[in-house]
Structure formats: C-alpha cells, structure tokens
PDB file of C-alpha atoms and ligand atoms in Angstrom:
ATOM      1  CA  MET A  30     -13.598  20.015   1.454  1.00 94.00           C
ATOM      2  CA  LEU A  31     -10.405  17.970   1.029  1.00 96.00           C
ATOM      3  CA  ALA A  32      -8.000  18.900  -1.777  1.00 97.00           C
ATOM      4  CA  ILE A  33      -5.819  16.318  -3.492  1.00 96.00           C
ATOM      5  CA  ILE A  34      -2.898  17.052  -5.759  1.00 97.00           C
ATOM      6  CA  GLY A  35      -2.127  14.076  -7.900  1.00 93.00           C
ATOM      7  CA  GLY A  36       1.282  13.345  -9.271  1.00 87.00           C
ATOM      8  CA  THR A  37       2.847  10.908 -11.693  1.00 84.00           C
ATOM      9  CA  GLY A  38       0.647   7.776 -11.832  1.00 78.00           C
ATOM     10  CA  MET A  39      -2.351   9.680 -10.604  1.00 80.00           C
ATOM     11  CA  THR A  40      -3.713  12.067 -13.160  1.00 74.00           C
ATOM     12  CA  GLN A  41      -7.236  11.260 -12.096  1.00 74.00           C
ATOM     13  CA  LEU A  42      -9.017   9.803  -9.146  1.00 80.00           C
ATOM     14  CA  ALA A  43     -11.062   6.723 -10.193  1.00 76.00           C
ATOM     15  CA  CYS A  44     -13.077   6.772  -6.932  1.00 80.00           C
ATOM     16  CA  LEU A  45     -14.210  10.423  -7.450  1.00 86.00           C
ATOM     17  CA  GLU A  46     -17.843  10.995  -8.548  1.00 88.00           C
ATOM     18  CA  ILE A  47     -17.135  14.071 -10.628  1.00 91.00           C
ATOM     19  CA  SER A  48     -19.622  16.892 -10.460  1.00 92.00           C
ATOM     20  CA  HIS A  49     -17.845  19.470 -12.502  1.00 94.00           C
ATOM     21  CA  ARG A  50     -14.508  20.923 -13.678  1.00 95.00           C
ATOM     22  CA  GLN A  51     -13.472  24.510 -13.314  1.00 96.00           C
ATOM     23  CA  LEU A  52     -10.779  26.535 -15.020  1.00 95.00           C
ATOM     24  CA  MET A  53      -9.341  29.048 -12.517  1.00 95.00           C
ATOM     25  CA  ARG A  54      -7.144  32.079 -12.983  1.00 95.00           C
ATOM     26  CA  THR A  55      -4.830  33.334 -10.222  1.00 97.00           C
ATOM     27  CA  PRO A  56      -2.572  36.392  -9.948  1.00 96.00           C
ATOM     28  CA  TYR A  57       0.199  33.963 -10.621  1.00 97.00           C
ATOM     29  CA  GLY A  58      -1.208  32.523 -13.835  1.00 97.00           C
ATOM     30  CA  GLU A  59      -3.117  29.342 -14.524  1.00 96.00           C
ATOM     31  CA  PRO A  60      -2.911  26.148 -12.465  1.00 97.00           C
ATOM     32  CA  SER A  61      -1.736  22.924 -14.158  1.00 97.00           C
ATOM     33  CA  GLY A  62      -5.310  22.276 -15.415  1.00 95.00           C
ATOM     34  CA  PRO A  63      -8.945  22.661 -14.440  1.00 95.00           C
ATOM     35  CA  LEU A  64      -9.892  21.734 -10.946  1.00 96.00           C
ATOM     36  CA  THR A  65     -12.074  18.631 -10.709  1.00 95.00           C
ATOM     37  CA  PHE A  66     -14.796  18.784  -8.118  1.00 96.00           C
ATOM     38  CA  GLY A  67     -16.759  15.803  -6.850  1.00 94.00           C
ATOM     39  CA  LYS A  68     -17.520  13.425  -4.056  1.00 93.00           C
ATOM     40  CA  ILE A  69     -15.944  10.427  -2.574  1.00 91.00           C
ATOM     41  CA  ASN A  70     -18.511   8.482  -0.398  1.00 86.00           C
ATOM     42  CA  ASP A  71     -20.507  11.719  -0.185  1.00 90.00           C
ATOM     43  CA  ASN A  72     -17.581  13.843   0.988  1.00 93.00           C
ATOM     44  CA  GLU A  73     -16.531  16.737  -1.149  1.00 94.00           C
ATOM     45  CA  VAL A  74     -13.183  16.669  -2.769  1.00 96.00           C
ATOM     46  CA  VAL A  75     -11.322  18.828  -5.199  1.00 96.00           C
ATOM     47  CA  PHE A  76      -8.644  17.208  -7.370  1.00 95.00           C
ATOM     48  CA  LEU A  77      -5.765  18.758  -9.372  1.00 96.00           C
ATOM     49  CA  ALA A  78      -3.298  16.882 -11.589  1.00 94.00           C
ATOM     50  CA  ARG A  79       0.041  18.503 -10.866  1.00 95.00           C
ATOM     51  CA  HIS A  80       1.475  17.641 -14.303  1.00 94.00           C
ATOM     52  CA  GLY A  81      -1.738  18.367 -16.148  1.00 91.00           C
ATOM     53  CA  TYR A  82      -4.411  15.841 -17.146  1.00 84.00           C
ATOM     54  CA  GLY A  83      -2.287  14.603 -20.072  1.00 85.00           C
ATOM     55  CA  HIS A  84       0.832  14.633 -17.959  1.00 85.00           C
ATOM     56  CA  THR A  85       2.523  17.279 -20.130  1.00 91.00           C
ATOM     57  CA  ILE A  86       4.064  19.622 -17.465  1.00 94.00           C
ATOM     58  CA  PRO A  87       7.485  18.669 -16.257  1.00 95.00           C
ATOM     59  CA  PRO A  88       8.439  19.180 -12.507  1.00 96.00           C
ATOM     60  CA  HIS A  89      10.501  22.326 -13.000  1.00 96.00           C
ATOM     61  CA  THR A  90       7.826  24.172 -14.978  1.00 96.00           C
ATOM     62  CA  VAL A  91       4.805  23.247 -12.868  1.00 97.00           C
ATOM     63  CA  ASN A  92       3.164  26.577 -11.747  1.00 98.00           C
ATOM     64  CA  TYR A  93       3.208  25.647  -7.970  1.00 98.00           C
ATOM     65  CA  ARG A  94       2.118  29.118  -6.960  1.00 98.00           C
ATOM     66  CA  ALA A  95      -0.942  29.031  -9.184  1.00 98.00           C
ATOM     67  CA  ASN A  96      -1.876  25.521  -8.099  1.00 98.00           C
ATOM     68  CA  LEU A  97      -1.745  26.309  -4.446  1.00 98.00           C
ATOM     69  CA  TRP A  98      -3.435  29.678  -4.764  1.00 98.00           C
ATOM     70  CA  ALA A  99      -6.285  28.189  -6.675  1.00 98.00           C
ATOM     71  CA  LEU A 100      -6.762  25.444  -4.059  1.00 98.00           C
ATOM     72  CA  GLN A 101      -6.486  27.922  -1.202  1.00 98.00           C
ATOM     73  CA  SER A 102      -9.248  30.084  -2.748  1.00 98.00           C
ATOM     74  CA  LEU A 103     -11.617  27.165  -2.069  1.00 97.00           C
ATOM     75  CA  ASP A 104     -10.694  27.145   1.667  1.00 97.00           C
ATOM     76  CA  PRO A 105      -9.953  23.354   1.804  1.00 97.00           C
ATOM     77  CA  THR A 106      -9.766  21.683   5.241  1.00 97.00           C
ATOM     78  CA  ARG A 107      -6.618  19.843   4.147  1.00 97.00           C
ATOM     79  CA  VAL A 108      -4.360  19.443   1.099  1.00 98.00           C
ATOM     80  CA  ILE A 109      -2.859  16.115   0.329  1.00 98.00           C
ATOM     81  CA  SER A 110      -0.090  15.904  -2.255  1.00 98.00           C
ATOM     82  CA  VAL A 111       0.666  12.541  -3.922  1.00 97.00           C
ATOM     83  CA  ALA A 112       4.171  12.304  -5.331  1.00 96.00           C
ATOM     84  CA  SER A 113       6.347   9.490  -6.647  1.00 97.00           C
ATOM     85  CA  VAL A 114       9.831   9.175  -5.326  1.00 98.00           C
ATOM     86  CA  GLY A 115      13.065   7.219  -5.645  1.00 98.00           C
ATOM     87  CA  GLY A 116      13.977   5.181  -2.666  1.00 98.00           C
ATOM     88  CA  ILE A 117      17.346   5.878  -0.892  1.00 98.00           C
ATOM     89  CA  ARG A 118      17.040   4.450   2.576  1.00 98.00           C
ATOM     90  CA  ALA A 119      17.154   0.680   2.697  1.00 97.00           C
ATOM     91  CA  ASP A 120      13.537   0.300   3.614  1.00 98.00           C
ATOM     92  CA  PHE A 121      12.328   2.617   0.945  1.00 98.00           C
ATOM     93  CA  THR A 122      11.822  -0.239  -1.550  1.00 98.00           C
ATOM     94  CA  PRO A 123       9.680   0.065  -4.728  1.00 98.00           C
ATOM     95  CA  GLY A 124       5.965  -0.030  -3.925  1.00 98.00           C
ATOM     96  CA  MET A 125       6.451   1.316  -0.362  1.00 98.00           C
ATOM     97  CA  ILE A 126       4.432   4.346   0.704  1.00 98.00           C
ATOM     98  CA  ALA A 127       5.738   6.889   3.121  1.00 98.00           C
ATOM     99  CA  ILE A 128       4.415   9.992   4.901  1.00 98.00           C
ATOM    100  CA  PRO A 129       7.487  12.250   4.943  1.00 98.00           C
ATOM    101  CA  ASP A 130       8.117  14.597   7.812  1.00 98.00           C
ATOM    102  CA  GLN A 131      11.128  16.629   6.506  1.00 98.00           C
ATOM    103  CA  ILE A 132      12.454  18.116   3.371  1.00 98.00           C
ATOM    104  CA  ILE A 133      15.850  19.116   2.020  1.00 98.00           C
ATOM    105  CA  ASP A 134      15.498  21.283  -1.031  1.00 98.00           C
ATOM    106  CA  TYR A 135      18.027  20.940  -3.883  1.00 98.00           C
ATOM    107  CA  THR A 136      15.861  22.660  -6.535  1.00 98.00           C
ATOM    108  CA  HIS A 137      16.747  26.036  -8.101  1.00 98.00           C
ATOM    109  CA  GLY A 138      15.214  28.723 -10.219  1.00 97.00           C
ATOM    110  CA  ARG A 139      11.699  28.081  -9.218  1.00 97.00           C
ATOM    111  CA  LYS A 140       9.157  30.533  -7.858  1.00 97.00           C
ATOM    112  CA  TYR A 141       9.518  29.961  -4.077  1.00 96.00           C
ATOM    113  CA  THR A 142       7.313  32.603  -2.462  1.00 97.00           C
ATOM    114  CA  TYR A 143       4.250  34.710  -2.748  1.00 97.00           C
ATOM    115  CA  TYR A 144       6.085  37.509  -0.968  1.00 95.00           C
ATOM    116  CA  GLU A 145       7.935  39.216  -3.743  1.00 92.00           C
ATOM    117  CA  GLY A 146       7.590  42.496  -5.706  1.00 87.00           C
ATOM    118  CA  ILE A 147       7.919  46.083  -4.712  1.00 85.00           C
ATOM    119  CA  ASP A 148       4.718  46.151  -2.778  1.00 87.00           C
ATOM    120  CA  SER A 149       5.345  43.066  -0.782  1.00 89.00           C
ATOM    121  CA  PRO A 150       6.917  43.151   2.724  1.00 88.00           C
ATOM    122  CA  VAL A 151       9.875  40.857   3.349  1.00 89.00           C
ATOM    123  CA  THR A 152       8.388  37.829   5.003  1.00 91.00           C
ATOM    124  CA  HIS A 153      10.116  34.821   6.552  1.00 95.00           C
ATOM    125  CA  THR A 154       7.772  31.910   6.976  1.00 96.00           C
ATOM    126  CA  ASP A 155       8.594  29.289   9.722  1.00 97.00           C
ATOM    127  CA  PHE A 156       9.333  25.975   7.952  1.00 98.00           C
ATOM    128  CA  THR A 157      10.789  23.961  10.817  1.00 98.00           C
ATOM    129  CA  GLU A 158       8.114  21.420  10.287  1.00 98.00           C
ATOM    130  CA  PRO A 159       7.322  21.558   6.580  1.00 98.00           C
ATOM    131  CA  TYR A 160       4.277  19.368   6.736  1.00 98.00           C
ATOM    132  CA  CYS A 161       1.132  19.729   8.793  1.00 98.00           C
ATOM    133  CA  GLN A 162       1.393  17.180  11.634  1.00 98.00           C
ATOM    134  CA  ILE A 163      -2.381  16.739  11.967  1.00 97.00           C
ATOM    135  CA  THR A 164      -2.763  15.980   8.263  1.00 98.00           C
ATOM    136  CA  ARG A 165       0.177  13.526   8.559  1.00 98.00           C
ATOM    137  CA  LYS A 166      -1.581  11.866  11.494  1.00 98.00           C
ATOM    138  CA  CYS A 167      -4.799  11.697   9.437  1.00 97.00           C
ATOM    139  CA  LEU A 168      -2.897   9.918   6.649  1.00 98.00           C
ATOM    140  CA  LEU A 169      -1.237   7.456   9.026  1.00 98.00           C
ATOM    141  CA  GLU A 170      -4.542   6.676  10.687  1.00 98.00           C
ATOM    142  CA  ALA A 171      -6.279   6.189   7.338  1.00 97.00           C
ATOM    143  CA  ALA A 172      -3.520   3.833   6.251  1.00 98.00           C
ATOM    144  CA  LYS A 173      -3.824   1.842   9.439  1.00 98.00           C
ATOM    145  CA  GLN A 174      -7.555   1.555   9.092  1.00 98.00           C
ATOM    146  CA  VAL A 175      -7.298   0.202   5.567  1.00 97.00           C
ATOM    147  CA  GLY A 176      -4.521  -2.113   6.469  1.00 97.00           C
ATOM    148  CA  GLU A 177      -1.724  -0.379   4.478  1.00 97.00           C
ATOM    149  CA  ASN A 178       1.780  -0.500   5.976  1.00 96.00           C
ATOM    150  CA  VAL A 179       3.244   2.879   5.426  1.00 98.00           C
ATOM    151  CA  ILE A 180       6.483   4.415   6.586  1.00 98.00           C
ATOM    152  CA  ASN A 181       5.964   7.062   9.203  1.00 98.00           C
ATOM    153  CA  GLY A 182       8.320   9.899   8.404  1.00 98.00           C
ATOM    154  CA  GLY A 183      11.378  10.323   6.242  1.00 98.00           C
ATOM    155  CA  VAL A 184      13.325  13.073   4.714  1.00 98.00           C
ATOM    156  CA  TYR A 185      12.247  14.033   1.217  1.00 98.00           C
ATOM    157  CA  GLY A 186      15.028  15.382  -1.032  1.00 98.00           C
ATOM    158  CA  ALA A 187      13.617  17.669  -3.765  1.00 98.00           C
ATOM    159  CA  THR A 188      15.762  17.718  -6.860  1.00 98.00           C
ATOM    160  CA  GLN A 189      15.382  19.861  -9.917  1.00 98.00           C
ATOM    161  CA  GLY A 190      14.837  17.323 -12.703  1.00 96.00           C
ATOM    162  CA  PRO A 191      13.602  16.688 -15.192  1.00 97.00           C
ATOM    163  CA  ARG A 192      16.599  14.390 -15.452  1.00 98.00           C
ATOM    164  CA  LEU A 193      17.126  11.696 -12.832  1.00 98.00           C
ATOM    165  CA  GLU A 194      20.057  11.885 -10.502  1.00 98.00           C
ATOM    166  CA  THR A 195      23.549  10.504 -10.895  1.00 98.00           C
ATOM    167  CA  ALA A 196      24.688   7.672  -8.528  1.00 98.00           C
ATOM    168  CA  ALA A 197      27.120  10.147  -6.879  1.00 98.00           C
ATOM    169  CA  GLU A 198      24.285  12.683  -6.311  1.00 98.00           C
ATOM    170  CA  ILE A 199      22.253  10.037  -4.607  1.00 98.00           C
ATOM    171  CA  ASN A 200      25.299   9.183  -2.369  1.00 98.00           C
ATOM    172  CA  ARG A 201      25.481  12.790  -1.474  1.00 98.00           C
ATOM    173  CA  LEU A 202      21.764  13.000  -0.728  1.00 98.00           C
ATOM    174  CA  GLU A 203      22.120   9.979   1.537  1.00 98.00           C
ATOM    175  CA  ARG A 204      25.020  11.608   3.399  1.00 98.00           C
ATOM    176  CA  ASP A 205      22.831  14.637   3.873  1.00 98.00           C
ATOM    177  CA  GLY A 206      20.260  12.456   5.505  1.00 98.00           C
ATOM    178  CA  THR A 207      17.704  12.194   2.661  1.00 98.00           C
ATOM    179  CA  ASP A 208      15.619   9.015   2.610  1.00 98.00           C
ATOM    180  CA  MET A 209      13.769   9.492  -0.694  1.00 98.00           C
ATOM    181  CA  VAL A 210      14.138  11.716  -3.718  1.00 98.00           C
ATOM    182  CA  GLY A 211      11.500  13.438  -5.866  1.00 98.00           C
ATOM    183  CA  MET A 212      11.198  16.467  -8.078  1.00 98.00           C
ATOM    184  CA  THR A 213       7.935  18.167  -7.016  1.00 97.00           C
ATOM    185  CA  GLY A 214       8.001  18.364  -3.245  1.00 98.00           C
ATOM    186  CA  MET A 215       9.415  21.880  -3.421  1.00 98.00           C
ATOM    187  CA  PRO A 216       8.431  24.697  -3.591  1.00 98.00           C
ATOM    188  CA  GLU A 217       4.954  23.121  -3.234  1.00 98.00           C
ATOM    189  CA  ALA A 218       5.230  22.498   0.494  1.00 98.00           C
ATOM    190  CA  ALA A 219       6.806  25.951   1.205  1.00 98.00           C
ATOM    191  CA  LEU A 220       4.073  27.687  -0.756  1.00 98.00           C
ATOM    192  CA  ALA A 221       1.378  25.749   1.093  1.00 98.00           C
ATOM    193  CA  LYS A 222       3.044  26.816   4.394  1.00 98.00           C
ATOM    194  CA  GLU A 223       3.018  30.444   3.238  1.00 98.00           C
ATOM    195  CA  LEU A 224      -0.735  30.175   2.585  1.00 98.00           C
ATOM    196  CA  GLY A 225      -1.339  28.521   5.911  1.00 98.00           C
ATOM    197  CA  LEU A 226      -2.698  25.375   4.293  1.00 98.00           C
ATOM    198  CA  CYS A 227      -2.794  22.072   6.274  1.00 98.00           C
ATOM    199  CA  TYR A 228      -0.594  20.322   3.807  1.00 98.00           C
ATOM    200  CA  ALA A 229       1.015  16.798   3.858  1.00 98.00           C
ATOM    201  CA  ALA A 230       2.369  14.389   1.294  1.00 98.00           C
ATOM    202  CA  VAL A 231       2.021  10.793   0.402  1.00 98.00           C
ATOM    203  CA  ALA A 232       5.269   9.672  -1.196  1.00 98.00           C
ATOM    204  CA  VAL A 233       5.129   6.489  -3.348  1.00 97.00           C
ATOM    205  CA  VAL A 234       8.492   4.740  -4.032  1.00 98.00           C
ATOM    206  CA  ALA A 235       8.531   4.001  -7.743  1.00 97.00           C
ATOM    207  CA  ASN A 236      12.105   2.835  -8.038  1.00 98.00           C
ATOM    208  CA  TYR A 237      15.346   2.503  -6.268  1.00 98.00           C
ATOM    209  CA  ALA A 238      17.289   5.784  -6.555  1.00 98.00           C
ATOM    210  CA  ALA A 239      20.165   5.870  -9.061  1.00 98.00           C
ATOM    211  CA  GLY A 240      23.047   3.572  -8.309  1.00 98.00           C
ATOM    212  CA  ARG A 241      21.111   1.424  -5.813  1.00 97.00           C
ATOM    213  CA  GLU A 242      20.031  -2.235  -6.134  1.00 96.00           C
ATOM    214  CA  THR A 243      18.186  -2.818  -9.452  1.00 97.00           C
ATOM    215  CA  SER A 244      19.041   0.829 -10.397  1.00 97.00           C
ATOM    216  CA  ALA A 245      22.781   0.060 -10.048  1.00 97.00           C
ATOM    217  CA  HIS A 246      23.356   0.978 -13.703  1.00 98.00           C
ATOM    218  CA  ALA A 247      20.269   2.683 -14.801  1.00 97.00           C
ATOM    219  CA  ILE A 248      16.699   3.432 -13.635  1.00 97.00           C
ATOM    220  CA  HIS A 249      14.251   1.274 -15.635  1.00 96.00           C
ATOM    221  CA  LEU A 250      11.361   3.655 -16.191  1.00 95.00           C
ATOM    222  CA  GLU A 251       8.925   1.002 -17.478  1.00 96.00           C
ATOM    223  CA  ASP A 252       9.382  -0.954 -14.269  1.00 96.00           C
ATOM    224  CA  ALA A 253       8.843   2.207 -12.233  1.00 96.00           C
ATOM    225  CA  HIS A 254       5.637   2.951 -14.056  1.00 95.00           C
ATOM    226  CA  ALA A 255       4.333  -0.572 -13.432  1.00 96.00           C
ATOM    227  CA  VAL A 256       5.201  -0.300  -9.719  1.00 96.00           C
ATOM    228  CA  LEU A 257       3.427   3.094  -9.572  1.00 95.00           C
ATOM    229  CA  GLU A 258       0.310   1.870 -11.307  1.00 93.00           C
ATOM    230  CA  LYS A 259      -0.078  -0.913  -8.735  1.00 95.00           C
ATOM    231  CA  ALA A 260       0.775   1.253  -5.742  1.00 95.00           C
ATOM    232  CA  MET A 261      -1.716   3.938  -6.707  1.00 93.00           C
ATOM    233  CA  VAL A 262      -4.607   1.537  -6.101  1.00 93.00           C
ATOM    234  CA  ARG A 263      -3.374   1.328  -2.488  1.00 95.00           C
ATOM    235  CA  VAL A 264      -2.904   5.112  -2.283  1.00 96.00           C
ATOM    236  CA  ARG A 265      -6.455   5.585  -3.422  1.00 94.00           C
ATOM    237  CA  ASN A 266      -7.655   3.344  -0.681  1.00 94.00           C
ATOM    238  CA  ILE A 267      -5.813   5.481   1.884  1.00 96.00           C
ATOM    239  CA  LEU A 268      -7.300   8.627   0.286  1.00 95.00           C
ATOM    240  CA  GLU A 269     -10.772   7.349   0.324  1.00 93.00           C
ATOM    241  CA  ARG A 270     -10.457   6.716   4.078  1.00 95.00           C
ATOM    242  CA  VAL A 271      -8.796  10.112   4.683  1.00 95.00           C
ATOM    243  CA  VAL A 272     -11.757  11.834   2.997  1.00 94.00           C
ATOM    244  CA  GLN A 273     -14.032   9.879   5.245  1.00 92.00           C
ATOM    245  CA  LEU A 274     -12.025  10.745   8.392  1.00 91.00           C
ATOM    246  CA  ASN A 275     -11.915  14.384   7.273  1.00 84.00           C
ATOM    247  CA  GLY A 276     -15.650  14.406   6.776  1.00 77.00           C
ATOM    248  CA  ASP A 277     -16.448  12.824  10.140  1.00 63.00           C
TER     249      ASP A 277
HETATM  250  N1  HPA B 320      14.480  10.627  -8.640  1.00 53.97           N
HETATM  251  C1  HPA B 320      13.755  11.764  -8.653  1.00 53.97           C
HETATM  252  N2  HPA B 320      12.447  11.789  -8.772  1.00 53.97           N
HETATM  253  C2  HPA B 320      11.836  10.588  -8.805  1.00 53.97           C
HETATM  254  C3  HPA B 320      12.487   9.400  -8.822  1.00 53.97           C
HETATM  255  C4  HPA B 320      13.884   9.380  -8.730  1.00 53.97           C
HETATM  256  O1  HPA B 320      14.573   8.353  -8.673  1.00 53.97           O
HETATM  257  N3  HPA B 320      11.659   8.355  -8.922  1.00 53.97           N
HETATM  258  C5  HPA B 320      10.414   8.940  -8.958  1.00 53.97           C
HETATM  259  N4  HPA B 320      10.470  10.295  -8.904  1.00 53.97           N
END
C-alpha cells in the first residue's frame, strides 16, 4: 500500500475511491486527521491531509511524529509527501514541480525525533540522503510516463513559518544553496528516516519566494492558491501513475 501525505492545495485526493476513514491514536498523540483508505485504479492507497481536512493546522503545530507513526503502523511500501514551496532558483517558477534530493533545516522548537525520554537510547540516524532514492526514481518515472516535466533534485529549505520569509532571509537561503522554501519538509523527512520509511517528496512551486520577480514587494497569496489549484491536477496525474508503478 502506498501512503500519500497531502499538503496545502491537496486536502483530499479526487482520484481516490474511498473505502473508509480511520481515526488513529499513537504514543505521540493524534495525527492531523483520520486516515483515508481507498483505491486508485485498484491499487490500495492511504491518504492523510497534513494540515487537517479543513486545513486548520499550521506547519509549526503539525504533529509530524503522530502522522508518520500512524502511517508506519500500516507498513506502507512508500510514503509520498506533497508540499507547496516558494521558488528561489531561477527555474523554480510558479507551477513547476520538483522532486527534491536535499534539505537544509531552518525550523526550531519542533519534535525532531522518536528517540527521546529516559528509557530511550541516544540514537543518531544517518541523514546524508534525506529522501529515499528509489521512491524519488519512481516519482520521476511516473512524471515521465504521464508527460510531466519535473525538476530532478533541488535543495529544500525548511523554514519555521507560519509567516513567510523576508527578502533578506531568502537571499541568505540562496547563498546557503537552497533552491526552494517550504514550511513542512522538516522534521517530516527526518522522522520518516528514523522509522525506516521509503519517503520522498513532490514539491509544487506556488509562488516566487519573497523578494523575487512578482514577489519583489509582497507574495500574493490569492495568486499562489490559483497556481496550486492548477498544479495539483498535474500532481494527481503523477500520483496515479506512481500508485500503478508501485502496484506492478
Ligand atoms: N515560503 C515558505 N513556504 C511556502 C512558500 C514560501 O514562499 N510558498 C509555499 N510554501
């Protein structure tokens, strides 16, 4: 079974034939909402809306540990995370889709690990490659098969939010080597790694990052939402094909 975590612009999966929803409890509390089980073209899928089904949970208060724990308990073959980002590198223009391969984490004060507490051994998880390369390849292959041009790779800068960045912060992120900026990539990817999940992300560029191009003086959120709405149709096409490839 493939697991999909939907972000802003994807609180449900239109192509999913829903069989049931299930509330789950974990040692870390409750996930963002009930898990939605169903099928896409006869292949089993579980879907979770990261921000809740009514989009009420901001990035810094998402219970990432509960979300990943709940999904892991279902033993999914892969976990695909869909997230919107601001574009920093010149080719990360609104509407582009990327399959990132690296992360720089600028978040703070979130719950970053399952290994804490007096009974837990100190554990250092290797995070050299934050995303599962096989899952990335699956996404790239699916995109190719459905004729979607996606960017292979890119450094995802995870910021704390919920406010957007200043232009100077984006300049700093660019100097650091960041290609795109979003608020939910961490600690999600690190927790997935701790759990040994085959996890990769689909990043959808909703807007130019602060200070760039049409965002020179402000980020126009209505425009970003319109871009996302259109792009999510293409993301769904890619996901439908990934599910099929995963099931083959
Ligand atoms: N910054 C951070 N997160 C985002 C952005 C952005 O510009 N766009 C979409 N998610």
